[in-house]
mmCIF file of C-alpha atoms (C1' of nucleotides) in Angstrom:
data_model
loop_
_atom_site.group_PDB
_atom_site.id
_atom_site.type_symbol
_atom_site.label_atom_id
_atom_site.label_comp_id
_atom_site.label_asym_id
_atom_site.label_seq_id
_atom_site.Cartn_x
_atom_site.Cartn_y
_atom_site.Cartn_z
ATOM 1 C CA MET A 1 -12.338 -31.445 7.681
ATOM 2 C CA LYS A 2 -14.546 -31.989 4.474
ATOM 3 C CA LYS A 3 -15.756 -28.382 4.494
ATOM 4 C CA HIS A 4 -12.492 -26.769 3.833
ATOM 5 C CA THR A 5 -11.735 -29.353 1.110
ATOM 6 C CA ASP A 6 -15.079 -28.556 -0.695
ATOM 7 C CA ILE A 7 -14.510 -24.890 -0.723
ATOM 8 C CA LEU A 8 -11.300 -25.411 -2.614
ATOM 9 C CA LEU A 9 -12.895 -27.938 -5.005
ATOM 10 C CA ASN A 10 -16.052 -25.624 -5.510
ATOM 11 C CA ASN A 11 -13.586 -22.891 -6.662
ATOM 12 C CA LYS A 12 -11.763 -25.414 -9.055
ATOM 13 C CA LEU A 13 -8.526 -25.161 -6.903
ATOM 14 C CA ARG A 14 -6.161 -28.003 -6.275
ATOM 15 C CA VAL A 15 -6.579 -29.390 -2.713
ATOM 16 C CA THR A 16 -3.054 -28.988 -0.819
ATOM 17 C CA GLU A 17 -2.363 -28.957 2.693
ATOM 18 C CA PRO A 18 -1.040 -25.348 2.688
ATOM 19 C CA ARG A 19 -4.363 -24.383 1.155
ATOM 20 C CA LEU A 20 -6.406 -26.062 3.638
ATOM 21 C CA VAL A 21 -4.470 -24.497 6.544
ATOM 22 C CA MET A 22 -5.259 -21.074 4.874
ATOM 23 C CA VAL A 23 -8.796 -21.612 4.619
ATOM 24 C CA LYS A 24 -9.037 -22.755 8.008
ATOM 25 C CA VAL A 25 -7.324 -19.538 9.484
ATOM 26 C CA LEU A 26 -9.352 -17.352 7.349
ATOM 27 C CA HIS A 27 -12.525 -19.096 8.454
ATOM 28 C CA SER A 28 -11.604 -18.758 12.179
ATOM 29 C CA GLN A 29 -11.632 -14.904 11.882
ATOM 30 C CA SER A 30 -14.515 -12.539 11.310
ATOM 31 C CA LYS A 31 -12.338 -9.514 10.675
ATOM 32 C CA PRO A 32 -10.187 -8.764 7.824
ATOM 33 C CA VAL A 33 -6.569 -10.352 8.385
ATOM 34 C CA SER A 34 -3.270 -9.363 6.978
ATOM 35 C CA ALA A 35 -0.584 -11.502 5.035
ATOM 36 C CA GLU A 36 1.675 -11.235 7.915
ATOM 37 C CA TYR A 37 -0.916 -12.578 10.375
ATOM 38 C CA LEU A 38 -1.730 -15.682 8.165
ATOM 39 C CA ILE A 39 2.267 -16.169 7.806
ATOM 40 C CA GLN A 40 2.430 -16.196 11.617
ATOM 41 C CA LYS A 41 -0.559 -18.283 12.247
ATOM 42 C CA THR A 42 -0.068 -21.078 9.458
ATOM 43 C CA GLN A 43 3.763 -21.168 9.754
ATOM 44 C CA LEU A 44 3.781 -21.544 5.957
ATOM 45 C CA ASP A 45 6.535 -19.742 3.936
ATOM 46 C CA LYS A 46 5.640 -16.137 3.028
ATOM 47 C CA VAL A 47 5.863 -16.755 -0.515
ATOM 48 C CA THR A 48 3.235 -19.421 -0.284
ATOM 49 C CA VAL A 49 0.859 -17.150 1.614
ATOM 50 C CA TYR A 50 1.132 -14.414 -0.728
ATOM 51 C CA ARG A 51 0.843 -16.441 -3.782
ATOM 52 C CA THR A 52 -2.062 -18.365 -2.146
ATOM 53 C CA LEU A 53 -3.913 -15.222 -1.259
ATOM 54 C CA HIS A 54 -3.654 -13.943 -4.896
ATOM 55 C CA THR A 55 -5.095 -17.065 -6.193
ATOM 56 C CA PHE A 56 -8.118 -16.971 -3.866
ATOM 57 C CA VAL A 57 -8.743 -13.530 -4.770
ATOM 58 C CA GLU A 58 -8.589 -14.440 -8.488
ATOM 59 C CA HIS A 59 -11.142 -17.389 -7.916
ATOM 60 C CA GLY A 60 -13.329 -14.974 -6.041
ATOM 61 C CA LEU A 61 -12.860 -16.786 -2.648
ATOM 62 C CA LEU A 62 -11.139 -13.793 -0.970
ATOM 63 C CA ARG A 63 -11.685 -9.957 -1.037
ATOM 64 C CA GLU A 64 -8.750 -7.728 -0.830
ATOM 65 C CA ILE A 65 -9.284 -4.712 1.225
ATOM 66 C CA ASP A 66 -6.993 -1.480 1.532
ATOM 67 C CA LEU A 67 -7.705 0.359 4.837
ATOM 68 C CA ARG A 68 -4.624 2.509 4.561
ATOM 69 C CA GLN A 69 -2.466 0.690 6.946
ATOM 70 C CA GLY A 70 0.307 0.251 4.461
ATOM 71 C CA LYS A 71 -0.635 -3.451 3.878
ATOM 72 C CA LEU A 72 -3.616 -5.208 2.364
ATOM 73 C CA LEU A 73 -6.202 -7.272 4.208
ATOM 74 C CA TYR A 74 -8.364 -10.140 3.247
ATOM 75 C CA GLU A 75 -11.608 -11.661 4.003
ATOM 76 C CA LEU A 76 -13.733 -14.470 2.919
ATOM 77 C CA ALA A 77 -15.922 -13.421 0.121
ATOM 78 C CA ASP A 78 -18.825 -15.448 1.276
ATOM 79 C CA ARG A 79 -20.029 -12.858 3.541
ATOM 80 C CA PRO A 80 -22.549 -10.156 2.394
ATOM 81 C CA GLU A 81 -20.950 -6.934 0.710
ATOM 82 C CA HIS A 82 -20.218 -4.330 3.206
ATOM 83 C CA HIS A 83 -17.681 -1.641 3.937
ATOM 84 C CA HIS A 84 -15.556 -0.826 6.881
ATOM 85 C CA VAL A 85 -14.867 1.937 9.378
ATOM 86 C CA VAL A 86 -11.370 2.144 10.794
ATOM 87 C CA CYS A 87 -10.700 3.711 14.230
ATOM 88 C CA THR A 88 -7.540 5.842 13.411
ATOM 89 C CA ASP A 89 -6.421 5.660 17.155
ATOM 90 C CA CYS A 90 -6.629 2.045 17.981
ATOM 91 C CA GLY A 91 -7.116 0.440 14.669
ATOM 92 C CA VAL A 92 -10.383 -1.400 15.342
ATOM 93 C CA ILE A 93 -12.551 -2.247 12.426
ATOM 94 C CA GLU A 94 -16.263 -2.455 12.221
ATOM 95 C CA ASP A 95 -18.596 -3.291 9.353
ATOM 96 C CA VAL A 96 -21.011 -0.996 7.531
ATOM 97 C CA ASP A 97 -23.742 -2.420 5.356
ATOM 98 C CA ALA A 98 -23.411 -2.346 1.733
ATOM 99 C CA CYS A 99 -23.340 1.432 0.649
ATOM 100 C CA VAL A 100 -25.589 3.277 -1.688
ATOM 101 C CA PHE A 101 -23.151 2.667 -4.426
ATOM 102 C CA GLU A 102 -25.610 1.799 -7.170
ATOM 103 C CA SER A 103 -27.050 5.617 -6.912
ATOM 104 C CA LEU A 104 -23.636 6.993 -7.169
ATOM 105 C CA GLN A 105 -22.455 4.986 -10.057
ATOM 106 C CA SER A 106 -24.210 7.082 -12.837
ATOM 107 C CA LYS A 107 -23.081 10.280 -11.152
ATOM 108 C CA VAL A 108 -19.252 8.946 -11.624
ATOM 109 C CA LEU A 109 -19.905 8.055 -15.000
ATOM 110 C CA ARG A 110 -21.459 11.389 -15.968
ATOM 111 C CA ASP A 111 -18.743 13.403 -14.286
ATOM 112 C CA SER A 112 -15.805 11.405 -15.547
ATOM 113 C CA GLY A 113 -16.577 10.552 -19.101
ATOM 114 C CA PHE A 114 -15.637 6.935 -18.052
ATOM 115 C CA ALA A 115 -17.329 3.963 -19.904
ATOM 116 C CA LYS A 116 -17.514 1.628 -17.031
ATOM 117 C CA VAL A 117 -17.146 1.512 -13.405
ATOM 118 C CA THR A 118 -16.022 -1.938 -12.207
ATOM 119 C CA ASP A 119 -14.988 -1.405 -8.570
ATOM 120 C CA HIS A 120 -14.974 1.043 -5.952
ATOM 121 C CA ALA A 121 -13.179 1.534 -2.677
ATOM 122 C CA MET A 122 -15.272 3.223 0.187
ATOM 123 C CA GLU A 123 -13.738 2.948 3.560
ATOM 124 C CA PHE A 124 -14.281 5.198 6.595
ATOM 125 C CA PHE A 125 -12.013 6.410 9.340
ATOM 126 C CA GLY A 126 -12.912 7.824 12.586
ATOM 127 C CA LEU A 127 -12.721 7.167 16.327
ATOM 128 C CA CYS A 128 -14.522 4.284 18.073
ATOM 129 C CA LYS A 129 -16.496 4.818 21.313
ATOM 130 C CA GLN A 130 -13.329 3.756 23.534
ATOM 131 C CA CYS A 131 -10.899 5.948 21.771
ATOM 132 C CA ASP A 132 -13.293 8.851 21.704
ATOM 133 C CA ALA A 133 -14.084 8.851 25.568
ATOM 134 C CA MET B 1 7.855 34.063 -7.264
ATOM 135 C CA LYS B 2 6.180 35.628 -4.529
ATOM 136 C CA LYS B 3 2.911 33.325 -4.943
ATOM 137 C CA HIS B 4 4.799 30.275 -3.879
ATOM 138 C CA THR B 5 6.486 31.981 -0.802
ATOM 139 C CA ASP B 6 3.118 33.292 0.372
ATOM 140 C CA ILE B 7 1.476 29.758 0.149
ATOM 141 C CA LEU B 8 4.310 28.442 2.588
ATOM 142 C CA LEU B 9 3.968 31.641 5.045
ATOM 143 C CA ASN B 10 0.179 31.373 5.109
ATOM 144 C CA ASN B 11 0.558 27.753 6.281
ATOM 145 C CA LYS B 12 3.092 28.892 8.908
ATOM 146 C CA LEU B 13 5.900 26.971 7.181
ATOM 147 C CA ARG B 14 9.428 28.251 6.850
ATOM 148 C CA VAL B 15 10.315 29.288 3.575
ATOM 149 C CA THR B 16 13.400 27.259 1.839
ATOM 150 C CA GLU B 17 14.485 26.560 -1.339
ATOM 151 C CA PRO B 18 13.347 22.883 -1.640
ATOM 152 C CA ARG B 19 9.853 23.730 -0.369
ATOM 153 C CA LEU B 20 9.439 26.214 -2.964
ATOM 154 C CA VAL B 21 10.599 24.046 -5.740
ATOM 155 C CA MET B 22 8.157 21.538 -4.515
ATOM 156 C CA VAL B 23 5.104 23.890 -4.438
ATOM 157 C CA LYS B 24 5.988 25.000 -7.850
ATOM 158 C CA VAL B 25 5.948 21.454 -9.149
ATOM 159 C CA LEU B 26 2.893 20.648 -7.438
ATOM 160 C CA HIS B 27 1.102 23.802 -8.950
ATOM 161 C CA SER B 28 2.184 22.714 -12.305
ATOM 162 C CA GLN B 29 0.226 19.652 -12.119
ATOM 163 C CA SER B 30 -3.640 19.354 -12.157
ATOM 164 C CA LYS B 31 -3.681 15.599 -11.495
ATOM 165 C CA PRO B 32 -2.333 13.841 -8.212
ATOM 166 C CA VAL B 33 1.509 13.032 -8.453
ATOM 167 C CA SER B 34 3.685 10.540 -6.610
ATOM 168 C CA ALA B 35 6.689 11.094 -4.378
ATOM 169 C CA GLU B 36 8.774 9.550 -6.948
ATOM 170 C CA TYR B 37 7.482 11.892 -9.683
ATOM 171 C CA LEU B 38 8.444 14.826 -7.381
ATOM 172 C CA ILE B 39 11.888 13.107 -6.506
ATOM 173 C CA GLN B 40 12.640 13.122 -10.295
ATOM 174 C CA LYS B 41 11.219 16.521 -11.132
ATOM 175 C CA THR B 42 12.754 18.442 -8.223
ATOM 176 C CA GLN B 43 16.084 16.708 -8.102
ATOM 177 C CA LEU B 44 15.649 16.953 -4.430
ATOM 178 C CA ASP B 45 16.754 13.986 -1.987
ATOM 179 C CA LYS B 46 14.069 11.559 -1.642
ATOM 180 C CA VAL B 47 13.916 11.882 2.281
ATOM 181 C CA THR B 48 13.455 15.678 1.766
ATOM 182 C CA VAL B 49 10.554 14.850 -0.648
ATOM 183 C CA TYR B 50 8.946 12.520 1.683
ATOM 184 C CA ARG B 51 9.354 14.502 4.771
ATOM 185 C CA THR B 52 8.035 17.670 3.105
ATOM 186 C CA LEU B 53 5.052 15.811 1.660
ATOM 187 C CA HIS B 54 4.129 14.845 5.192
ATOM 188 C CA THR B 55 4.531 18.448 6.566
ATOM 189 C CA PHE B 56 2.438 19.770 3.722
ATOM 190 C CA VAL B 57 -0.221 17.273 4.344
ATOM 191 C CA GLU B 58 -0.103 17.954 8.314
ATOM 192 C CA HIS B 59 -0.447 21.502 7.382
ATOM 193 C CA GLY B 60 -3.440 20.838 5.292
ATOM 194 C CA LEU B 61 -1.732 22.221 2.062
ATOM 195 C CA LEU B 62 -1.954 18.811 0.593
ATOM 196 C CA ARG B 63 -4.265 15.902 0.229
ATOM 197 C CA GLU B 64 -2.886 12.505 0.276
ATOM 198 C CA ILE B 65 -4.676 9.874 -1.887
ATOM 199 C CA ASP B 66 -4.515 6.187 -2.194
ATOM 200 C CA LEU B 67 -5.518 4.853 -5.600
ATOM 201 C CA ARG B 68 -4.298 1.367 -5.030
ATOM 202 C CA GLN B 69 -1.397 1.842 -7.029
ATOM 203 C CA GLY B 70 1.092 0.522 -4.299
ATOM 204 C CA LYS B 71 2.102 4.263 -3.565
ATOM 205 C CA LEU B 72 0.598 7.341 -2.245
ATOM 206 C CA LEU B 73 -0.307 10.332 -4.531
ATOM 207 C CA TYR B 74 -0.656 13.966 -3.534
ATOM 208 C CA GLU B 75 -2.692 16.963 -4.792
ATOM 209 C CA LEU B 76 -3.066 20.670 -3.584
ATOM 210 C CA ALA B 77 -5.866 20.958 -1.128
ATOM 211 C CA ASP B 78 -7.001 24.404 -2.380
ATOM 212 C CA ARG B 79 -9.143 22.685 -4.969
ATOM 213 C CA PRO B 80 -12.798 21.757 -4.110
ATOM 214 C CA GLU B 81 -13.159 18.431 -2.586
ATOM 215 C CA HIS B 82 -13.686 15.620 -5.119
ATOM 216 C CA HIS B 83 -12.998 11.956 -5.612
ATOM 217 C CA HIS B 84 -11.414 9.989 -8.252
ATOM 218 C CA VAL B 85 -12.013 7.407 -10.850
ATOM 219 C CA VAL B 86 -9.187 5.289 -11.953
ATOM 220 C CA CYS B 87 -8.900 3.335 -15.310
ATOM 221 C CA THR B 88 -7.696 -0.005 -14.242
ATOM 222 C CA ASP B 89 -6.239 -0.470 -17.842
ATOM 223 C CA CYS B 90 -4.333 2.729 -18.501
ATOM 224 C CA GLY B 91 -4.315 4.243 -15.254
ATOM 225 C CA VAL B 92 -5.915 7.583 -16.272
ATOM 226 C CA ILE B 93 -7.391 9.609 -13.439
ATOM 227 C CA GLU B 94 -10.655 11.735 -13.672
ATOM 228 C CA ASP B 95 -12.373 13.856 -11.014
ATOM 229 C CA VAL B 96 -15.696 13.289 -9.500
ATOM 230 C CA ASP B 97 -17.526 15.870 -7.708
ATOM 231 C CA ALA B 98 -17.874 15.766 -4.002
ATOM 232 C CA CYS B 99 -19.841 12.866 -2.934
ATOM 233 C CA VAL B 100 -23.004 12.375 -1.042
ATOM 234 C CA PHE B 101 -20.716 11.523 1.921
ATOM 235 C CA GLU B 102 -22.881 13.731 4.408
ATOM 236 C CA SER B 103 -26.000 11.390 3.983
ATOM 237 C CA LEU B 104 -23.777 8.291 4.517
ATOM 238 C CA GLN B 105 -22.239 9.445 7.730
ATOM 239 C CA SER B 106 -25.153 8.860 9.942
ATOM 240 C CA LYS B 107 -25.703 5.320 8.581
ATOM 241 C CA VAL B 108 -22.137 4.478 9.180
ATOM 242 C CA LEU B 109 -22.188 5.716 12.849
ATOM 243 C CA ARG B 110 -25.399 3.590 13.214
ATOM 244 C CA ASP B 111 -23.937 0.543 11.734
ATOM 245 C CA SER B 112 -20.646 0.529 13.492
ATOM 246 C CA GLY B 113 -21.337 2.203 16.824
ATOM 247 C CA PHE B 114 -18.459 4.478 16.187
ATOM 248 C CA ALA B 115 -18.216 7.812 17.896
ATOM 249 C CA LYS B 116 -17.009 9.923 15.079
ATOM 250 C CA VAL B 117 -16.148 9.767 11.381
ATOM 251 C CA THR B 118 -13.268 11.925 10.589
ATOM 252 C CA ASP B 119 -12.409 10.866 7.088
ATOM 253 C CA HIS B 120 -13.278 8.661 4.312
ATOM 254 C CA ALA B 121 -11.876 6.996 1.323
ATOM 255 C CA MET B 122 -14.118 6.949 -1.785
ATOM 256 C CA GLU B 123 -12.554 5.947 -4.983
ATOM 257 C CA PHE B 124 -13.753 4.300 -8.077
ATOM 258 C CA PHE B 125 -12.222 1.930 -10.574
ATOM 259 C CA GLY B 126 -13.327 1.064 -14.230
ATOM 260 C CA LEU B 127 -12.472 1.721 -17.818
ATOM 261 C CA CYS B 128 -12.028 4.955 -19.525
ATOM 262 C CA LYS B 129 -13.812 5.225 -22.956
ATOM 263 C CA GLN B 130 -10.497 4.530 -24.597
ATOM 264 C CA CYS B 131 -9.614 1.491 -22.936
ATOM 265 C CA ASP B 132 -13.327 0.250 -23.349
ATOM 266 C CA ALA B 133 -13.355 0.709 -27.119
ATOM 267 C "C1'" DA C 1 -1.228 -48.871 -9.014
ATOM 268 C "C1'" DT C 2 2.495 -46.774 -11.178
ATOM 269 C "C1'" DT C 3 4.070 -43.465 -14.338
ATOM 270 C "C1'" DT C 4 3.811 -39.125 -16.427
ATOM 271 C "C1'" DT C 5 2.387 -34.497 -16.442
ATOM 272 C "C1'" DT C 6 1.233 -30.427 -14.177
ATOM 273 C "C1'" DT C 7 0.781 -27.504 -10.471
ATOM 274 C "C1'" DT C 8 2.379 -26.074 -5.996
ATOM 275 C "C1'" DT C 9 5.687 -25.063 -2.478
ATOM 276 C "C1'" DG C 10 9.863 -23.036 -0.165
ATOM 277 C "C1'" DC C 11 14.269 -21.219 -0.116
ATOM 278 C "C1'" DA C 12 17.162 -17.409 -1.230
ATOM 279 C "C1'" DA C 13 17.856 -13.266 -3.165
ATOM 280 C "C1'" DC C 14 15.674 -9.210 -4.863
ATOM 281 C "C1'" DT C 15 12.758 -4.793 -5.381
ATOM 282 C "C1'" DA C 16 10.200 -0.496 -4.242
ATOM 283 C "C1'" DA C 17 8.140 2.587 -1.186
ATOM 284 C "C1'" DG C 18 9.212 4.844 2.557
ATOM 285 C "C1'" DT C 19 11.904 5.667 7.227
ATOM 286 C "C1'" DT C 20 15.481 6.660 10.829
ATOM 287 C "C1'" DG C 21 19.866 8.362 12.756
ATOM 288 C "C1'" DC C 22 23.017 11.663 12.634
ATOM 289 C "C1'" DA C 23 26.099 15.541 10.988
ATOM 290 C "C1'" DC C 24 25.599 19.766 8.304
ATOM 291 C "C1'" DT C 25 23.320 23.569 6.567
ATOM 292 C "C1'" DT C 26 19.996 27.335 6.240
ATOM 293 C "C1'" DA C 27 16.091 30.255 8.141
ATOM 294 C "C1'" DT C 28 14.261 33.014 11.425
ATOM 295 C "C1'" DT C 29 14.785 35.296 16.205
ATOM 296 C "C1'" DC C 30 17.113 38.111 19.396
ATOM 297 C "C1'" DG D 1 25.461 39.543 13.051
ATOM 298 C "C1'" DA D 2 25.424 35.766 16.703
ATOM 299 C "C1'" DA D 3 22.382 32.394 18.775
ATOM 300 C "C1'" DT D 4 18.853 29.237 18.058
ATOM 301 C "C1'" DA D 5 15.701 26.381 16.024
ATOM 302 C "C1'" DA D 6 14.392 23.924 12.059
ATOM 303 C "C1'" DG D 7 15.102 21.705 7.623
ATOM 304 C "C1'" DT D 8 18.363 19.193 4.465
ATOM 305 C "C1'" DG D 9 20.860 15.123 2.770
ATOM 306 C "C1'" DC D 10 23.591 11.104 2.741
ATOM 307 C "C1'" DA D 11 23.838 6.229 4.280
ATOM 308 C "C1'" DA D 12 22.088 2.634 5.972
ATOM 309 C "C1'" DC D 13 17.588 0.414 7.253
ATOM 310 C "C1'" DT D 14 12.647 -1.492 7.219
ATOM 311 C "C1'" DT D 15 8.540 -3.458 5.522
ATOM 312 C "C1'" DA D 16 5.601 -5.450 2.232
ATOM 313 C "C1'" DG D 17 5.700 -8.034 -1.339
ATOM 314 C "C1'" DT D 18 7.945 -10.265 -5.720
ATOM 315 C "C1'" DT D 19 11.001 -13.436 -8.981
ATOM 316 C "C1'" DG D 20 13.769 -17.573 -10.242
ATOM 317 C "C1'" DC D 21 14.196 -21.944 -9.589
ATOM 318 C "C1'" DA D 22 14.747 -26.684 -8.015
ATOM 319 C "C1'" DA D 23 12.160 -30.098 -5.196
ATOM 320 C "C1'" DA D 24 7.683 -32.012 -3.681
ATOM 321 C "C1'" DA D 25 3.072 -33.009 -4.126
ATOM 322 C "C1'" DA D 26 -1.541 -33.386 -6.775
ATOM 323 C "C1'" DA D 27 -4.124 -34.848 -10.673
ATOM 324 C "C1'" DA D 28 -4.230 -37.133 -15.049
ATOM 325 C "C1'" DA D 29 -2.800 -41.006 -18.013
ATOM 326 C "C1'" DT D 30 -1.555 -45.468 -18.553
#
DNA sequence: ATTTTTTTTGCAACTAAGTTGCACTTATTC
DNA sequence: GAATAAGTGCAACTTAGTTGCAAAAAAAAT
């Protein structure tokens, strides 16, 4: 499929079969996925999956997310920025629109004496309606 | 020292030598510390350290913090709630006063359709003044 | 189009953080 | 002080991810 090839080319990445397979699987999922999931779905060697994930993150194609599950998750970066809320019971993940981070940044700098804030993690944990019932 | 014994008793925990040693080391540090640091400082078996950390967290004595360093950090929960900003260059950690989380909670519930938010992670990453210079 | 160069891939072996099973020891309860 | 319950430490294991290196595949040069 031309679309997936273009995604790689647009990001100045070599077009290889493993990368096309990974882009395809990543596009098929609307929720963040783990390296483990990609290894199983793509049947690629785990080293290839881990290395490709890093490459994609470096090129800004993917976002790396830590939802306290002992492993990192990945989602395509072409979606609008947002945060996540994770059910601590069943693990379901829902989106939360981009946060009020801008207004917090100055407070962070003031409190800490840091020079710059370049990134932040803001994730929420709770119970989804099913698990709360 | 009576103080450390009391901390354990107040939290309905058995008073044992390893626990007293751990409380002592935890009190000696104002910044969050890793399990590794505690293992090295206390000379206790790593299994004991990991299990005691979990016990302390369950009893509300400790807070567990994930600052994306591939390992969890721990700090005493008797300090006022706050967040952290981490220098992505040198790793130094500074505190940020409790966040505007209350005002975000309703937004999170609205966006996600969750029933409850019980916890959140909100950490910042950037450059401290030294590393930015 | 073929050769050369460069990058990517996959295997095997490794690492780091943390966990589990189990016998032994140490606190608290009676 | 004996019985009971909980905590400790060793060895061995697990899980997520990494490193070295030779073979394979892309892109660049001819």
